[in-house]
Amino acid sequence: MNSQYIGRFAPSPTGELHLGSLVAAVASYADAKHHSGSWLLRIDDIDQPRKADGSSESIITTLNAFGFKWDGPIRWQSQREGSYRKAVASLRERSLAYPCRCSRRQIEKMAQPGVEGMIYPGTCRQWDGEGASQVSIRMLTTSTQTSVPDRILGRISHNLKEDIGDFVIFRADGVTAYQLAVVVDDYLDNITHVVRGADLTLSTPRQVYLQRQLGYPTPQYAHIPLVHDHKGEKISKSDGANPIDAAQPLLALHVAWGFLKQRPLTEPMASVDDFWNAAAKAWRIEALQDAIAERSNINSS
Ligand code: GLU
């Protein structure tokens, strides 16, 4: 095994795996195996209100049926509350994060739209947090550019203050926000390579900013294209969108492989293990770069 490469797949248990999540799992697994790396499975189950009953179990069963083999025990976000709280406390102690009592409705009234959601105007920056319960905690952002290379997209960059605003790292309902949890998880698991869906591209500069403030290393990122439904919308687990057929894993693996612009695997295959042996050798992440370059040539001609 190559300790220089530790990848992961981190589904949220909000429903059954669908083709979009299978594509993300295939890309991260094939990339890890191609580099003789480790591959971890983490269940992002911190957001209890959004959890769908039984979906963690069904995701694990489906991944097994598709021949994914993760290294070590499954990681569960719900078991890491203590680490998240420590990270939040460390940011607050250094005045890099602050309590906020604004409601969503108040923010909508006073804020401008940014690249993802409203840009929080910093109203509570000066508030001392006296006497408040049920507040959220926001990360103080700055106007400098936070920029990170992406193995497929080139470079992802945001001026966090102007594009995003001070973002929530701990929610008023007592749940650690996704942005903070994922950064702490990737650090605790020594993740070196993150391969995931392009819906998280916009989150990446916020995560890199948090890594820098917490003194964590930044993994290498690669964001893969999303699978859209016939209406052109991203398919998502919580819509109950097209669960994949675990009874025919080879068929679905080939579909996901083709979606990832990989050369068809022509070896005879009797099992999912045969698929993965061939896929680990043949995987070329560059094929996705080529597809993006081609698309931008078509758009600009
Ligand atoms: N749990 C997140 C999701 O299912 C993915 C987290 C990540 O890959 O960073 O969308």
Tab-separated table of C-alpha atoms and ligand atoms in Angstrom:
chain	number	residue	atom	x	y	z
A	1	MET	CA	0.000	0.000	0.000
A	2	ASN	CA	1.071	3.520	-0.743
A	3	SER	CA	0.843	5.732	2.356
A	4	GLN	CA	1.324	8.719	0.062
A	5	TYR	CA	-2.196	8.104	-1.176
A	6	ILE	CA	-5.151	7.817	1.191
A	7	GLY	CA	-8.483	8.424	-0.502
A	8	ARG	CA	-12.033	8.171	0.732
A	9	PHE	CA	-15.686	8.022	-0.172
A	10	ALA	CA	-17.990	9.885	2.184
A	11	PRO	CA	-21.689	9.407	1.422
A	12	SER	CA	-24.354	11.105	3.528
A	13	PRO	CA	-27.028	8.601	4.546
A	14	THR	CA	-29.905	10.604	3.089
A	15	GLY	CA	-31.186	7.849	0.772
A	16	GLU	CA	-30.131	4.992	-1.492
A	17	LEU	CA	-27.003	5.227	-3.645
A	18	HIS	CA	-27.878	6.420	-7.169
A	19	LEU	CA	-25.886	6.590	-10.368
A	20	GLY	CA	-24.364	9.968	-9.391
A	21	SER	CA	-22.996	8.651	-6.112
A	22	LEU	CA	-21.820	5.427	-7.777
A	23	VAL	CA	-19.891	7.532	-10.304
A	24	ALA	CA	-18.201	9.439	-7.453
A	25	ALA	CA	-17.385	6.188	-5.642
A	26	VAL	CA	-15.993	4.588	-8.824
A	27	ALA	CA	-13.800	7.612	-9.575
A	28	SER	CA	-12.350	7.818	-6.068
A	29	TYR	CA	-11.825	4.042	-5.804
A	30	ALA	CA	-10.268	3.652	-9.264
A	31	ASP	CA	-7.965	6.615	-8.623
A	32	ALA	CA	-6.874	5.172	-5.240
A	33	LYS	CA	-6.316	1.667	-6.643
A	34	HIS	CA	-4.492	3.023	-9.702
A	35	HIS	CA	-2.027	4.651	-7.286
A	36	SER	CA	-1.878	1.537	-5.050
A	37	GLY	CA	-3.367	3.708	-2.338
A	38	SER	CA	-5.718	3.095	0.581
A	39	TRP	CA	-9.388	3.925	0.356
A	40	LEU	CA	-11.563	4.670	3.376
A	41	LEU	CA	-15.319	4.705	3.794
A	42	ARG	CA	-16.810	7.427	5.942
A	43	ILE	CA	-20.515	7.791	6.595
A	44	ASP	CA	-21.377	11.488	6.915
A	45	ASP	CA	-24.179	10.974	9.410
A	46	ILE	CA	-23.780	14.080	11.511
A	47	ASP	CA	-26.901	15.753	10.196
A	48	GLN	CA	-29.429	13.596	12.056
A	49	PRO	CA	-32.484	15.590	10.882
A	50	ARG	CA	-31.652	14.780	7.216
A	51	LYS	CA	-30.855	11.126	7.834
A	52	ALA	CA	-33.061	8.554	6.116
A	53	ASP	CA	-33.721	5.412	8.171
A	54	GLY	CA	-31.766	2.384	7.025
A	55	SER	CA	-29.813	4.225	4.352
A	56	SER	CA	-26.374	3.775	5.976
A	57	GLU	CA	-26.951	0.021	5.963
A	58	SER	CA	-28.244	0.015	2.406
A	59	ILE	CA	-25.293	2.125	1.166
A	60	ILE	CA	-22.833	-0.291	2.806
A	61	THR	CA	-24.629	-3.344	1.337
A	62	THR	CA	-24.652	-1.777	-2.125
A	63	LEU	CA	-20.958	-0.838	-1.972
A	64	ASN	CA	-20.148	-4.435	-0.966
A	65	ALA	CA	-22.184	-5.789	-3.869
A	66	PHE	CA	-20.225	-3.545	-6.243
A	67	GLY	CA	-16.909	-4.936	-5.006
A	68	PHE	CA	-15.626	-1.849	-3.159
A	69	LYS	CA	-13.202	-2.864	-0.404
A	70	TRP	CA	-12.400	-0.202	2.138
A	71	ASP	CA	-9.382	-0.205	4.384
A	72	GLY	CA	-9.845	-0.286	8.134
A	73	PRO	CA	-13.095	0.321	9.983
A	74	ILE	CA	-15.894	2.480	8.618
A	75	ARG	CA	-15.655	6.016	9.985
A	76	TRP	CA	-18.840	7.630	11.325
A	77	GLN	CA	-19.121	11.388	11.675
A	78	SER	CA	-21.588	10.935	14.531
A	79	GLN	CA	-18.714	9.529	16.624
A	80	ARG	CA	-16.510	12.568	16.167
A	81	GLU	CA	-18.510	15.331	17.841
A	82	GLY	CA	-15.752	15.889	20.409
A	83	SER	CA	-13.122	16.546	17.728
A	84	TYR	CA	-15.389	18.971	15.870
A	85	ARG	CA	-16.093	20.910	19.058
A	86	LYS	CA	-12.393	21.133	19.836
A	87	ALA	CA	-11.678	22.563	16.392
A	88	VAL	CA	-14.471	25.151	16.802
A	89	ALA	CA	-13.158	26.090	20.251
A	90	SER	CA	-9.642	26.544	18.896
A	91	LEU	CA	-10.911	28.894	16.172
A	92	ARG	CA	-12.972	30.878	18.689
A	93	GLU	CA	-10.095	31.195	21.138
A	94	ARG	CA	-8.051	32.796	18.401
A	95	SER	CA	-10.957	35.104	17.392
A	96	LEU	CA	-11.116	33.475	13.977
A	97	ALA	CA	-14.746	32.530	14.537
A	98	TYR	CA	-17.610	34.301	16.302
A	99	PRO	CA	-21.166	33.671	17.537
A	100	CYS	CA	-24.058	34.877	15.384
A	101	ARG	CA	-27.702	35.297	16.400
A	102	CYS	CA	-29.134	36.349	13.024
A	103	SER	CA	-32.021	34.278	11.727
A	104	ARG	CA	-32.140	33.059	8.146
A	105	ARG	CA	-34.999	35.474	7.478
A	106	GLN	CA	-33.019	38.473	8.804
A	107	ILE	CA	-30.053	37.511	6.637
A	108	GLU	CA	-32.223	37.180	3.555
A	109	LYS	CA	-33.517	40.749	4.139
A	110	MET	CA	-30.124	42.384	4.496
A	111	ALA	CA	-27.730	40.290	2.411
A	112	GLN	CA	-26.710	40.117	-1.248
A	113	PRO	CA	-26.548	36.827	-3.131
A	114	GLY	CA	-23.046	35.345	-3.504
A	115	VAL	CA	-21.668	32.419	-5.486
A	116	GLU	CA	-23.475	30.021	-3.142
A	117	GLY	CA	-26.278	31.400	-0.977
A	118	MET	CA	-26.365	34.846	0.613
A	119	ILE	CA	-23.207	36.713	1.616
A	120	TYR	CA	-23.496	37.212	5.355
A	121	PRO	CA	-22.863	40.943	5.922
A	122	GLY	CA	-20.945	40.465	9.170
A	123	THR	CA	-23.671	41.901	11.434
A	124	CYS	CA	-22.602	39.918	14.518
A	125	ARG	CA	-18.862	40.432	14.064
A	126	GLN	CA	-18.839	42.978	16.903
A	127	TRP	CA	-21.332	41.175	19.137
A	128	ASP	CA	-19.848	39.725	22.313
A	129	GLY	CA	-22.280	36.807	22.413
A	130	GLU	CA	-23.543	37.803	25.893
A	131	GLY	CA	-26.581	35.901	27.172
A	132	ALA	CA	-27.242	34.005	23.996
A	133	SER	CA	-28.148	30.365	23.669
A	134	GLN	CA	-28.776	28.577	20.381
A	135	VAL	CA	-26.430	30.677	18.311
A	136	SER	CA	-24.502	29.624	15.260
A	137	ILE	CA	-20.738	30.074	14.952
A	138	ARG	CA	-19.349	31.748	11.842
A	139	MET	CA	-15.866	31.731	10.440
A	140	LEU	CA	-14.337	35.144	9.922
A	141	THR	CA	-13.362	35.468	6.255
A	142	THR	CA	-10.888	37.827	4.629
A	143	SER	CA	-10.651	39.512	1.247
A	144	THR	CA	-7.606	37.611	0.115
A	145	GLN	CA	-7.988	34.994	-2.577
A	146	THR	CA	-8.151	31.390	-1.335
A	147	SER	CA	-7.028	29.241	-4.157
A	148	VAL	CA	-6.338	25.528	-4.611
A	149	PRO	CA	-5.328	23.356	-7.581
A	150	ASP	CA	-7.833	20.792	-8.848
A	151	ARG	CA	-6.557	17.782	-10.800
A	152	ILE	CA	-9.463	18.040	-13.243
A	153	LEU	CA	-10.686	21.616	-13.180
A	154	GLY	CA	-7.337	23.391	-12.977
A	155	ARG	CA	-7.660	25.900	-10.162
A	156	ILE	CA	-10.509	26.740	-7.801
A	157	SER	CA	-10.347	30.150	-6.221
A	158	HIS	CA	-12.577	32.411	-4.116
A	159	ASN	CA	-12.325	35.734	-2.397
A	160	LEU	CA	-14.157	34.293	0.582
A	161	LYS	CA	-15.291	37.588	2.076
A	162	GLU	CA	-16.746	38.858	-1.177
A	163	ASP	CA	-17.895	35.636	-2.832
A	164	ILE	CA	-19.174	33.669	0.162
A	165	GLY	CA	-19.084	35.763	3.373
A	166	ASP	CA	-18.453	34.598	6.944
A	167	PHE	CA	-19.772	31.051	6.787
A	168	VAL	CA	-21.347	28.852	9.440
A	169	ILE	CA	-19.116	26.207	11.024
A	170	PHE	CA	-21.490	25.279	13.834
A	171	ARG	CA	-25.249	25.485	13.424
A	172	ALA	CA	-27.722	27.045	15.852
A	173	ASP	CA	-29.461	23.652	16.160
A	174	GLY	CA	-26.275	22.238	17.735
A	175	VAL	CA	-25.045	20.359	14.644
A	176	THR	CA	-21.500	20.866	13.327
A	177	ALA	CA	-21.689	22.333	9.828
A	178	TYR	CA	-20.572	20.182	6.910
A	179	GLN	CA	-17.636	22.488	6.029
A	180	LEU	CA	-15.983	22.112	9.424
A	181	ALA	CA	-16.790	18.419	9.904
A	182	VAL	CA	-15.323	17.374	6.572
A	183	VAL	CA	-12.084	19.275	7.216
A	184	VAL	CA	-11.622	17.683	10.643
A	185	ASP	CA	-12.484	14.226	9.236
A	186	ASP	CA	-10.045	14.447	6.349
A	187	TYR	CA	-7.360	15.541	8.816
A	188	LEU	CA	-8.086	12.763	11.344
A	189	ASP	CA	-7.978	10.176	8.556
A	190	ASN	CA	-4.780	11.599	6.973
A	191	ILE	CA	-6.588	11.915	3.641
A	192	THR	CA	-4.185	12.885	0.875
A	193	HIS	CA	-6.554	12.750	-2.121
A	194	VAL	CA	-10.186	13.823	-2.352
A	195	VAL	CA	-12.057	12.746	-5.484
A	196	ARG	CA	-15.720	13.787	-5.280
A	197	GLY	CA	-18.628	15.293	-7.199
A	198	ALA	CA	-18.428	18.761	-8.713
A	199	ASP	CA	-21.349	19.919	-6.525
A	200	LEU	CA	-18.688	20.382	-3.834
A	201	THR	CA	-16.333	22.478	-5.959
A	202	LEU	CA	-17.705	25.698	-4.472
A	203	SER	CA	-17.143	24.389	-0.940
A	204	THR	CA	-13.475	23.641	-1.520
A	205	PRO	CA	-11.954	27.111	-0.936
A	206	ARG	CA	-13.860	27.317	2.386
A	207	GLN	CA	-12.440	23.940	3.383
A	208	VAL	CA	-8.919	24.925	2.348
A	209	TYR	CA	-9.253	28.159	4.339
A	210	LEU	CA	-10.298	26.158	7.419
A	211	GLN	CA	-7.388	23.745	6.927
A	212	ARG	CA	-4.972	26.656	6.821
A	213	GLN	CA	-6.409	28.268	9.959
A	214	LEU	CA	-6.348	24.962	11.826
A	215	GLY	CA	-2.823	24.105	10.663
A	216	TYR	CA	-3.931	21.003	8.709
A	217	PRO	CA	-2.412	19.919	5.393
A	218	THR	CA	-4.491	20.365	2.223
A	219	PRO	CA	-5.212	17.193	0.253
A	220	GLN	CA	-5.145	17.085	-3.533
A	221	TYR	CA	-8.611	17.646	-4.945
A	222	ALA	CA	-10.345	16.367	-8.059
A	223	HIS	CA	-13.979	17.205	-8.785
A	224	ILE	CA	-15.781	14.957	-11.216
A	225	PRO	CA	-18.726	15.923	-13.429
A	226	LEU	CA	-22.218	15.427	-12.038
A	227	VAL	CA	-24.824	13.093	-13.434
A	228	HIS	CA	-27.970	15.002	-14.390
A	229	ASP	CA	-31.511	13.731	-14.798
A	230	HIS	CA	-33.579	14.192	-17.969
A	231	LYS	CA	-34.576	17.691	-16.779
A	232	GLY	CA	-30.904	18.652	-16.529
A	233	GLU	CA	-30.945	18.686	-12.723
A	234	LYS	CA	-28.358	17.056	-10.474
A	235	ILE	CA	-29.705	13.767	-9.179
A	236	SER	CA	-29.629	13.481	-5.423
A	237	LYS	CA	-30.152	10.724	-2.875
A	238	SER	CA	-32.653	12.693	-0.837
A	239	ASP	CA	-35.020	12.953	-3.867
A	240	GLY	CA	-35.084	9.156	-3.956
A	241	ALA	CA	-33.577	9.465	-7.453
A	242	ASN	CA	-32.907	6.312	-9.527
A	243	PRO	CA	-31.374	3.915	-7.006
A	244	ILE	CA	-28.852	1.632	-8.736
A	245	ASP	CA	-29.573	-2.028	-9.266
A	246	ALA	CA	-27.298	-3.953	-6.897
A	247	ALA	CA	-28.463	-7.181	-8.576
A	248	GLN	CA	-26.583	-6.173	-11.749
A	249	PRO	CA	-23.412	-4.563	-10.427
A	250	LEU	CA	-21.253	-5.153	-13.521
A	251	LEU	CA	-23.720	-3.390	-15.756
A	252	ALA	CA	-23.893	-0.310	-13.510
A	253	LEU	CA	-20.085	-0.253	-13.075
A	254	HIS	CA	-19.619	-0.170	-16.852
A	255	VAL	CA	-22.160	2.655	-17.146
A	256	ALA	CA	-20.344	4.659	-14.455
A	257	TRP	CA	-16.990	3.926	-16.159
A	258	GLY	CA	-18.292	5.224	-19.487
A	259	PHE	CA	-19.710	8.331	-17.817
A	260	LEU	CA	-16.208	9.010	-16.466
A	261	LYS	CA	-14.921	9.069	-20.095
A	262	GLN	CA	-12.739	6.004	-19.545
A	263	ARG	CA	-11.812	3.660	-22.418
A	264	PRO	CA	-14.165	0.649	-22.432
A	265	LEU	CA	-12.760	-2.342	-20.540
A	266	THR	CA	-12.829	-5.208	-23.000
A	267	GLU	CA	-11.386	-8.020	-20.851
A	268	PRO	CA	-13.851	-10.863	-20.165
A	269	MET	CA	-15.391	-10.298	-16.750
A	270	ALA	CA	-17.035	-12.852	-14.565
A	271	SER	CA	-17.140	-10.801	-11.378
A	272	VAL	CA	-16.847	-7.318	-9.933
A	273	ASP	CA	-13.301	-8.218	-8.815
A	274	ASP	CA	-12.361	-8.738	-12.489
A	275	PHE	CA	-13.812	-5.302	-13.224
A	276	TRP	CA	-11.713	-3.654	-10.498
A	277	ASN	CA	-8.493	-5.401	-11.524
A	278	ALA	CA	-8.887	-4.068	-15.043
A	279	ALA	CA	-10.183	-0.660	-13.923
A	280	ALA	CA	-7.298	-0.041	-11.501
A	281	LYS	CA	-4.818	-0.506	-14.357
A	282	ALA	CA	-6.747	1.408	-16.996
A	283	TRP	CA	-7.902	4.446	-14.966
A	284	ARG	CA	-6.870	7.781	-16.471
A	285	ILE	CA	-8.078	10.885	-14.642
A	286	GLU	CA	-6.687	12.868	-17.588
A	287	ALA	CA	-9.643	11.636	-19.670
A	288	LEU	CA	-11.860	13.923	-17.588
A	289	GLN	CA	-9.525	16.885	-18.104
A	290	ASP	CA	-9.644	16.203	-21.863
A	291	ALA	CA	-13.449	16.105	-21.786
A	292	ILE	CA	-13.576	19.481	-20.015
A	293	ALA	CA	-11.056	21.035	-22.414
A	294	GLU	CA	-13.101	19.731	-25.361
A	295	ARG	CA	-16.309	21.149	-23.928
A	296	SER	CA	-14.771	24.579	-23.436
A	297	ASN	CA	-13.407	24.486	-27.030
A	298	ILE	CA	-16.883	23.710	-28.334
A	299	ASN	CA	-18.407	26.497	-26.216
A	300	SER	CA	-15.874	29.067	-27.363
A	301	SER	CA	-15.987	28.212	-31.086
B	1	GLU	N1	-21.074	13.718	2.491
B	1	GLU	C1	-20.966	14.560	1.340
B	1	GLU	C2	-22.044	14.205	0.327
B	1	GLU	O1	-22.558	13.099	0.344
B	1	GLU	C3	-19.641	14.431	0.645
B	1	GLU	C4	-18.527	14.937	1.456
B	1	GLU	C5	-17.229	15.076	0.701
B	1	GLU	O2	-16.953	14.273	-0.212
B	1	GLU	O3	-16.480	15.964	1.026
B	1	GLU	O4	-22.362	15.057	-0.476
